[in-house]
Amino acid sequence: MIQDIPDDVWASLAAAVVLVTVVILELESSIRVAIVLPILLFLPGYALMTALFPEKRINVPNAIGRRAPQNLTTFLLGEDPIRLSPTIRFVLAVGGSVALLPLLGLLTSAVTGTITAKTAVVTLALFIFVATAVGTVRRLQTPIDDRYAPSFAGKVSLIKASVSGQTRWESILNTTLGISLLVAVFTTGFVLTVPNDGESYSTAALYGTDDDELVLGNLPDEMTREQTEEVIFVVNNHHDQSVDYTVVVKLQRQNSDGTVIDEQRLDTFNKTIAADQRWRHSHGLSPTFVGERVRVIYLVYEGKPPETPTRSNADADVYHWLTVTE
């Protein structure tokens, strides 16, 4: 019986093992995506298709079910059994995978209470194993002449059979569908695996404290000139390399139209942050201006700041408005 198991079963199981291994070992992101993405886009749907359609051909009215209008299905798809060529199975596999992935993600979240890369890939691998096992049993129970059993040795003839349809237009359609899906898969993989400089950036945020817990934006709106408040300044490096950051802290007073009428440089601090890491810095804010429109602003620079730091030449900035009294 083991000798009767089709080659694609072993390939599917091996791909599922590779999928789990790559995610658990946490390989470098571009390598991980390059390996995982094609498997995710194809294997779950393919396993499902082998379980649903173990035969080479399917009778459409029977496959859809007798509850559907018999005349409608036969009118749209014909009464004769339809040959599921490799191209059609490929289309169904990709479409099935796209539909299955969010459903399996929801199932993982419902069972575990959360979803991580490892829990998601375990759920996905279990589904692939079960669907492949069901499909294998169903195919072995199908007469050998009707059984869907692709062989790597005959892959060239299978591709040729998928391209050559009953008519010229069917051949063109099969070829176009196959090429379009291959282009879509490899284009998506290229976009996700090749670094895009446009997506590299830095962000900044201000936090206050509440019972020793950091709370975003939890800063006082009113202060006295003699008062000092602890401000937690956070910079996130969303680049794929280390960055030498310099932060310039300014206190500004503005009039009603937003014009800065007075400003003072309060502090400057810097640090080198690794790729995709966060820098948290505690700063004691003590305003020196009195007024209702006083702004403390943190200007973030990737490297050395200019002689005159402003919002227009900063790589990132964050600020907070204050009313300062005597």
GROMACS .gro file of C-alpha atoms in nm:
model
  326
    1MET     CA    1   0.000   0.000   0.000
    2ILE     CA    2   0.289   0.237   0.073
    3GLN     CA    3   0.409   0.190  -0.283
    4ASP     CA    4   0.066   0.301  -0.407
    5ILE     CA    5   0.083   0.635  -0.223
    6PRO     CA    6   0.125   0.911  -0.484
    7ASP     CA    7   0.445   1.115  -0.494
    8ASP     CA    8   0.267   1.443  -0.410
    9VAL     CA    9   0.169   1.305  -0.067
   10TRP     CA   10   0.532   1.269   0.038
   11ALA     CA   11   0.613   1.610  -0.109
   12SER     CA   12   0.323   1.771   0.081
   13LEU     CA   13   0.425   1.615   0.412
   14ALA     CA   14   0.788   1.716   0.359
   15ALA     CA   15   0.684   2.074   0.278
   16ALA     CA   16   0.472   2.089   0.596
   17VAL     CA   17   0.771   1.973   0.802
   18VAL     CA   18   0.989   2.238   0.637
   19LEU     CA   19   0.725   2.501   0.712
   20VAL     CA   20   0.718   2.419   1.083
   21THR     CA   21   1.097   2.391   1.106
   22VAL     CA   22   1.162   2.727   0.940
   23VAL     CA   23   0.919   2.911   1.168
   24ILE     CA   24   1.033   2.742   1.490
   25LEU     CA   25   1.402   2.799   1.417
   26GLU     CA   26   1.325   3.168   1.351
   27LEU     CA   27   1.554   3.203   1.053
   28GLU     CA   28   1.643   3.544   0.911
   29SER     CA   29   1.322   3.719   0.800
   30SER     CA   30   1.386   3.737   0.425
   31ILE     CA   31   1.486   3.370   0.409
   32ARG     CA   32   1.187   3.270   0.620
   33VAL     CA   33   0.940   3.457   0.400
   34ALA     CA   34   1.095   3.324   0.079
   35ILE     CA   35   1.044   2.965   0.201
   36VAL     CA   36   0.716   3.002   0.386
   37LEU     CA   37   0.520   3.220   0.143
   38PRO     CA   38   0.499   2.975  -0.151
   39ILE     CA   39   0.401   2.695   0.087
   40LEU     CA   40   0.129   2.906   0.248
   41LEU     CA   41  -0.015   3.014  -0.086
   42PHE     CA   42  -0.036   2.662  -0.226
   43LEU     CA   43  -0.015   2.370   0.015
   44PRO     CA   44  -0.326   2.416   0.239
   45GLY     CA   45  -0.556   2.452  -0.062
   46TYR     CA   46  -0.385   2.168  -0.246
   47ALA     CA   47  -0.429   1.933   0.051
   48LEU     CA   48  -0.796   2.028   0.067
   49MET     CA   49  -0.842   1.966  -0.307
   50THR     CA   50  -0.695   1.615  -0.280
   51ALA     CA   51  -0.940   1.539   0.000
   52LEU     CA   52  -1.239   1.677  -0.191
   53PHE     CA   53  -1.150   1.555  -0.538
   54PRO     CA   54  -0.951   1.227  -0.528
   55GLU     CA   55  -1.050   1.144  -0.888
   56LYS     CA   56  -0.906   1.271  -1.213
   57ARG     CA   57  -1.252   1.371  -1.327
   58ILE     CA   58  -1.558   1.488  -1.136
   59ASN     CA   59  -1.923   1.485  -1.232
   60VAL     CA   60  -2.028   1.844  -1.168
   61PRO     CA   61  -2.396   1.792  -1.076
   62ASN     CA   62  -2.301   1.516  -0.832
   63ALA     CA   63  -2.012   1.718  -0.687
   64ILE     CA   64  -2.228   2.024  -0.634
   65GLY     CA   65  -2.516   1.825  -0.494
   66ARG     CA   66  -2.864   1.733  -0.605
   67ARG     CA   67  -3.011   2.025  -0.413
   68ALA     CA   68  -2.872   2.261  -0.677
   69PRO     CA   69  -3.096   2.304  -0.985
   70GLN     CA   70  -2.999   2.018  -1.214
   71ASN     CA   71  -3.070   2.214  -1.530
   72LEU     CA   72  -2.865   2.514  -1.412
   73THR     CA   73  -2.550   2.317  -1.331
   74THR     CA   74  -2.570   2.115  -1.649
   75PHE     CA   75  -2.635   2.432  -1.848
   76LEU     CA   76  -2.334   2.615  -1.701
   77LEU     CA   77  -2.088   2.328  -1.663
   78GLY     CA   78  -2.220   2.044  -1.876
   79GLU     CA   79  -2.332   1.693  -1.798
   80ASP     CA   80  -2.005   1.516  -1.876
   81PRO     CA   81  -1.743   1.471  -1.606
   82ILE     CA   82  -1.485   1.751  -1.596
   83ARG     CA   83  -1.114   1.672  -1.608
   84LEU     CA   84  -0.930   1.849  -1.327
   85SER     CA   85  -0.609   1.931  -1.508
   86PRO     CA   86  -0.296   2.035  -1.312
   87THR     CA   87  -0.368   2.397  -1.404
   88ILE     CA   88  -0.721   2.382  -1.266
   89ARG     CA   89  -0.598   2.212  -0.949
   90PHE     CA   90  -0.332   2.479  -0.912
   91VAL     CA   91  -0.595   2.753  -0.942
   92LEU     CA   92  -0.819   2.580  -0.688
   93ALA     CA   93  -0.524   2.521  -0.454
   94VAL     CA   94  -0.420   2.887  -0.448
   95GLY     CA   95  -0.779   3.005  -0.412
   96GLY     CA   96  -0.843   2.752  -0.138
   97SER     CA   97  -0.531   2.856   0.050
   98VAL     CA   98  -0.630   3.222   0.039
   99ALA     CA   99  -0.970   3.131   0.182
  100LEU     CA  100  -0.837   2.888   0.444
  101LEU     CA  101  -0.558   3.096   0.600
  102PRO     CA  102  -0.780   3.353   0.778
  103LEU     CA  103  -1.018   3.078   0.893
  104LEU     CA  104  -0.734   2.876   1.041
  105GLY     CA  105  -0.602   3.192   1.204
  106LEU     CA  106  -0.938   3.253   1.370
  107LEU     CA  107  -0.949   2.891   1.485
  108THR     CA  108  -0.601   2.921   1.637
  109SER     CA  109  -0.697   3.240   1.819
  110ALA     CA  110  -1.019   3.085   1.950
  111VAL     CA  111  -0.843   2.773   2.082
  112THR     CA  112  -0.526   2.927   2.227
  113GLY     CA  113  -0.662   3.271   2.318
  114THR     CA  114  -0.387   3.435   2.114
  115ILE     CA  115  -0.211   3.386   1.784
  116THR     CA  116   0.161   3.377   1.722
  117ALA     CA  117   0.368   3.259   1.428
  118LYS     CA  118   0.442   2.930   1.604
  119THR     CA  119   0.084   2.851   1.710
  120ALA     CA  120  -0.046   2.948   1.366
  121VAL     CA  121   0.202   2.729   1.182
  122VAL     CA  122   0.127   2.431   1.409
  123THR     CA  123  -0.246   2.466   1.332
  124LEU     CA  124  -0.169   2.495   0.963
  125ALA     CA  125   0.058   2.190   0.967
  126LEU     CA  126  -0.207   1.985   1.148
  127PHE     CA  127  -0.463   2.082   0.887
  128ILE     CA  128  -0.226   1.987   0.604
  129PHE     CA  129  -0.148   1.650   0.764
  130VAL     CA  130  -0.517   1.568   0.823
  131ALA     CA  131  -0.634   1.685   0.478
  132THR     CA  132  -0.348   1.500   0.309
  133ALA     CA  133  -0.424   1.183   0.505
  134VAL     CA  134  -0.794   1.201   0.415
  135GLY     CA  135  -0.709   1.267   0.053
  136THR     CA  136  -0.464   0.976   0.046
  137VAL     CA  137  -0.720   0.732   0.187
  138ARG     CA  138  -0.986   0.850  -0.057
  139ARG     CA  139  -0.748   0.822  -0.352
  140LEU     CA  140  -0.638   0.470  -0.254
  141GLN     CA  141  -1.006   0.372  -0.240
  142THR     CA  142  -1.059   0.510  -0.591
  143PRO     CA  143  -1.005   0.276  -0.888
  144ILE     CA  144  -0.652   0.322  -1.017
  145ASP     CA  145  -0.769   0.430  -1.362
  146ASP     CA  146  -0.976   0.713  -1.210
  147ARG     CA  147  -0.736   0.800  -0.929
  148TYR     CA  148  -0.558   1.136  -0.913
  149ALA     CA  149  -0.198   1.026  -0.864
  150PRO     CA  150   0.059   1.267  -1.005
  151SER     CA  151   0.411   1.137  -1.046
  152PHE     CA  152   0.725   1.346  -1.056
  153ALA     CA  153   0.852   1.121  -1.330
  154GLY     CA  154   0.555   1.222  -1.543
  155LYS     CA  155   0.544   1.591  -1.456
  156VAL     CA  156   0.635   1.699  -1.808
  157SER     CA  157   0.343   1.510  -1.958
  158LEU     CA  158   0.113   1.649  -1.688
  159ILE     CA  159   0.211   2.005  -1.769
  160LYS     CA  160   0.164   1.933  -2.137
  161ALA     CA  161  -0.177   1.781  -2.066
  162SER     CA  162  -0.283   2.084  -1.863
  163VAL     CA  163  -0.185   2.320  -2.141
  164SER     CA  164  -0.350   2.120  -2.416
  165GLY     CA  165  -0.724   2.151  -2.375
  166GLN     CA  166  -1.010   2.011  -2.575
  167THR     CA  167  -1.016   2.328  -2.785
  168ARG     CA  168  -0.767   2.595  -2.881
  169TRP     CA  169  -0.937   2.848  -2.652
  170GLU     CA  170  -0.926   2.606  -2.357
  171SER     CA  171  -0.551   2.563  -2.410
  172ILE     CA  172  -0.499   2.939  -2.417
  173LEU     CA  173  -0.711   2.983  -2.104
  174ASN     CA  174  -0.522   2.712  -1.912
  175THR     CA  175  -0.186   2.855  -2.010
  176THR     CA  176  -0.289   3.211  -1.920
  177LEU     CA  177  -0.425   3.105  -1.580
  178GLY     CA  178  -0.110   2.913  -1.494
  179ILE     CA  179   0.126   3.193  -1.599
  180SER     CA  180  -0.082   3.459  -1.420
  181LEU     CA  181  -0.084   3.270  -1.092
  182LEU     CA  182   0.288   3.193  -1.107
  183VAL     CA  183   0.363   3.560  -1.172
  184ALA     CA  184   0.136   3.664  -0.884
  185VAL     CA  185   0.301   3.422  -0.639
  186PHE     CA  186   0.659   3.511  -0.729
  187THR     CA  187   0.583   3.885  -0.743
  188THR     CA  188   0.431   3.875  -0.396
  189GLY     CA  189   0.727   3.680  -0.265
  190PHE     CA  190   0.972   3.926  -0.420
  191VAL     CA  191   0.793   4.226  -0.272
  192LEU     CA  192   0.787   4.071   0.076
  193THR     CA  193   1.144   3.943   0.077
  194VAL     CA  194   1.336   4.228  -0.087
  195PRO     CA  195   1.398   4.522   0.148
  196ASN     CA  196   1.216   4.839   0.054
  197ASP     CA  197   1.392   5.156   0.156
  198GLY     CA  198   1.062   5.342   0.148
  199GLU     CA  199   0.942   5.135   0.443
  200SER     CA  200   1.238   5.230   0.666
  201TYR     CA  201   1.151   5.498   0.918
  202SER     CA  202   1.173   5.610   1.278
  203THR     CA  203   0.891   5.688   1.520
  204ALA     CA  204   0.879   5.868   1.852
  205ALA     CA  205   0.633   5.878   2.142
  206LEU     CA  206   0.597   6.033   2.486
  207TYR     CA  207   0.490   5.834   2.789
  208GLY     CA  208   0.402   5.923   3.143
  209THR     CA  209   0.383   5.692   3.443
  210ASP     CA  210   0.092   5.568   3.649
  211ASP     CA  211   0.176   5.341   3.942
  212ASP     CA  212   0.511   5.271   3.778
  213GLU     CA  213   0.338   5.167   3.457
  214LEU     CA  214   0.410   5.346   3.128
  215VAL     CA  215   0.102   5.515   2.982
  216LEU     CA  216   0.113   5.672   2.638
  217GLY     CA  217   0.049   6.046   2.652
  218ASN     CA  218  -0.012   6.045   3.027
  219LEU     CA  219   0.149   6.387   3.079
  220PRO     CA  220   0.027   6.690   3.276
  221ASP     CA  221  -0.148   6.968   3.087
  222GLU     CA  222  -0.056   7.228   3.349
  223MET     CA  223   0.274   7.283   3.528
  224THR     CA  224   0.447   7.553   3.728
  225ARG     CA  225   0.782   7.693   3.631
  226GLU     CA  226   0.948   7.534   3.934
  227GLN     CA  227   0.789   7.196   3.873
  228THR     CA  228   0.970   6.895   3.723
  229GLU     CA  229   0.792   6.602   3.564
  230GLU     CA  230   0.942   6.276   3.443
  231VAL     CA  231   0.880   6.218   3.073
  232ILE     CA  232   0.961   5.885   2.911
  233PHE     CA  233   1.072   5.946   2.554
  234VAL     CA  234   1.068   5.644   2.320
  235VAL     CA  235   1.227   5.605   1.976
  236ASN     CA  236   1.155   5.303   1.756
  237ASN     CA  237   1.407   5.208   1.489
  238HIS     CA  238   1.213   5.059   1.195
  239HIS     CA  239   1.521   5.035   0.976
  240ASP     CA  240   1.703   4.716   0.879
  241GLN     CA  241   2.029   4.844   1.028
  242SER     CA  242   2.159   5.024   1.337
  243VAL     CA  243   2.103   5.401   1.353
  244ASP     CA  244   2.289   5.669   1.552
  245TYR     CA  245   2.006   5.879   1.693
  246THR     CA  246   2.030   6.231   1.832
  247VAL     CA  247   1.732   6.389   2.008
  248VAL     CA  248   1.702   6.764   2.060
  249VAL     CA  249   1.453   6.883   2.322
  250LYS     CA  250   1.312   7.233   2.285
  251LEU     CA  251   1.066   7.444   2.479
  252GLN     CA  252   0.867   7.685   2.262
  253ARG     CA  253   0.616   7.959   2.328
  254GLN     CA  254   0.371   8.047   2.052
  255ASN     CA  255   0.116   8.318   1.990
  256SER     CA  256  -0.243   8.261   1.879
  257ASP     CA  257  -0.155   8.215   1.509
  258GLY     CA  258   0.105   7.946   1.582
  259THR     CA  259   0.415   8.160   1.536
  260VAL     CA  260   0.703   8.070   1.766
  261ILE     CA  261   0.786   8.385   1.960
  262ASP     CA  262   1.038   8.235   2.199
  263GLU     CA  263   1.219   7.903   2.236
  264GLN     CA  264   1.490   7.744   2.444
  265ARG     CA  265   1.696   7.430   2.391
  266LEU     CA  266   1.650   7.217   2.701
  267ASP     CA  267   1.856   6.907   2.634
  268THR     CA  268   2.030   6.687   2.377
  269PHE     CA  269   2.089   6.315   2.405
  270ASN     CA  270   2.195   6.041   2.164
  271LYS     CA  271   2.228   5.667   2.135
  272THR     CA  272   2.290   5.396   1.875
  273ILE     CA  273   1.986   5.170   1.832
  274ALA     CA  274   1.996   4.831   1.659
  275ALA     CA  275   1.757   4.742   1.380
  276ASP     CA  276   1.394   4.697   1.488
  277GLN     CA  277   1.479   4.795   1.846
  278ARG     CA  278   1.337   5.054   2.086
  279TRP     CA  279   1.516   5.320   2.287
  280ARG     CA  280   1.351   5.439   2.607
  281HIS     CA  281   1.494   5.749   2.772
  282SER     CA  282   1.378   5.918   3.093
  283HIS     CA  283   1.386   6.296   3.081
  284GLY     CA  284   1.310   6.547   3.356
  285LEU     CA  285   1.092   6.819   3.205
  286SER     CA  286   1.117   7.155   3.382
  287PRO     CA  287   0.955   7.442   3.185
  288THR     CA  288   1.119   7.786   3.188
  289PHE     CA  289   0.844   7.978   3.003
  290VAL     CA  290   0.517   8.101   3.148
  291GLY     CA  291   0.209   8.103   2.927
  292GLU     CA  292  -0.093   7.916   2.793
  293ARG     CA  293   0.066   7.804   2.465
  294VAL     CA  294   0.391   7.640   2.566
  295ARG     CA  295   0.509   7.338   2.372
  296VAL     CA  296   0.783   7.091   2.456
  297ILE     CA  297   0.903   6.925   2.139
  298TYR     CA  298   1.142   6.634   2.085
  299LEU     CA  299   1.320   6.642   1.747
  300VAL     CA  300   1.466   6.310   1.635
  301TYR     CA  301   1.759   6.295   1.392
  302GLU     CA  302   1.916   5.991   1.231
  303GLY     CA  303   2.274   6.104   1.275
  304LYS     CA  304   2.407   6.450   1.353
  305PRO     CA  305   2.141   6.725   1.377
  306PRO     CA  306   2.173   7.052   1.180
  307GLU     CA  307   2.285   7.375   1.342
  308THR     CA  308   1.924   7.493   1.364
  309PRO     CA  309   1.699   7.197   1.454
  310THR     CA  310   1.335   7.244   1.346
  311ARG     CA  311   1.035   7.023   1.278
  312SER     CA  312   1.088   7.063   0.903
  313ASN     CA  313   1.437   6.908   0.907
  314ALA     CA  314   1.379   6.639   1.173
  315ASP     CA  315   1.339   6.273   1.079
  316ALA     CA  316   1.068   6.236   1.342
  317ASP     CA  317   0.920   6.446   1.619
  318VAL     CA  318   0.671   6.439   1.902
  319TYR     CA  319   0.543   6.722   2.122
  320HIS     CA  320   0.314   6.806   2.411
  321TRP     CA  321   0.124   7.127   2.492
  322LEU     CA  322   0.142   7.285   2.835
  323THR     CA  323  -0.002   7.570   3.030
  324VAL     CA  324   0.277   7.699   3.254
  325THR     CA  325   0.212   7.924   3.552
  326GLU     CA  326   0.428   8.089   3.813
   0.00000   0.00000   0.00000
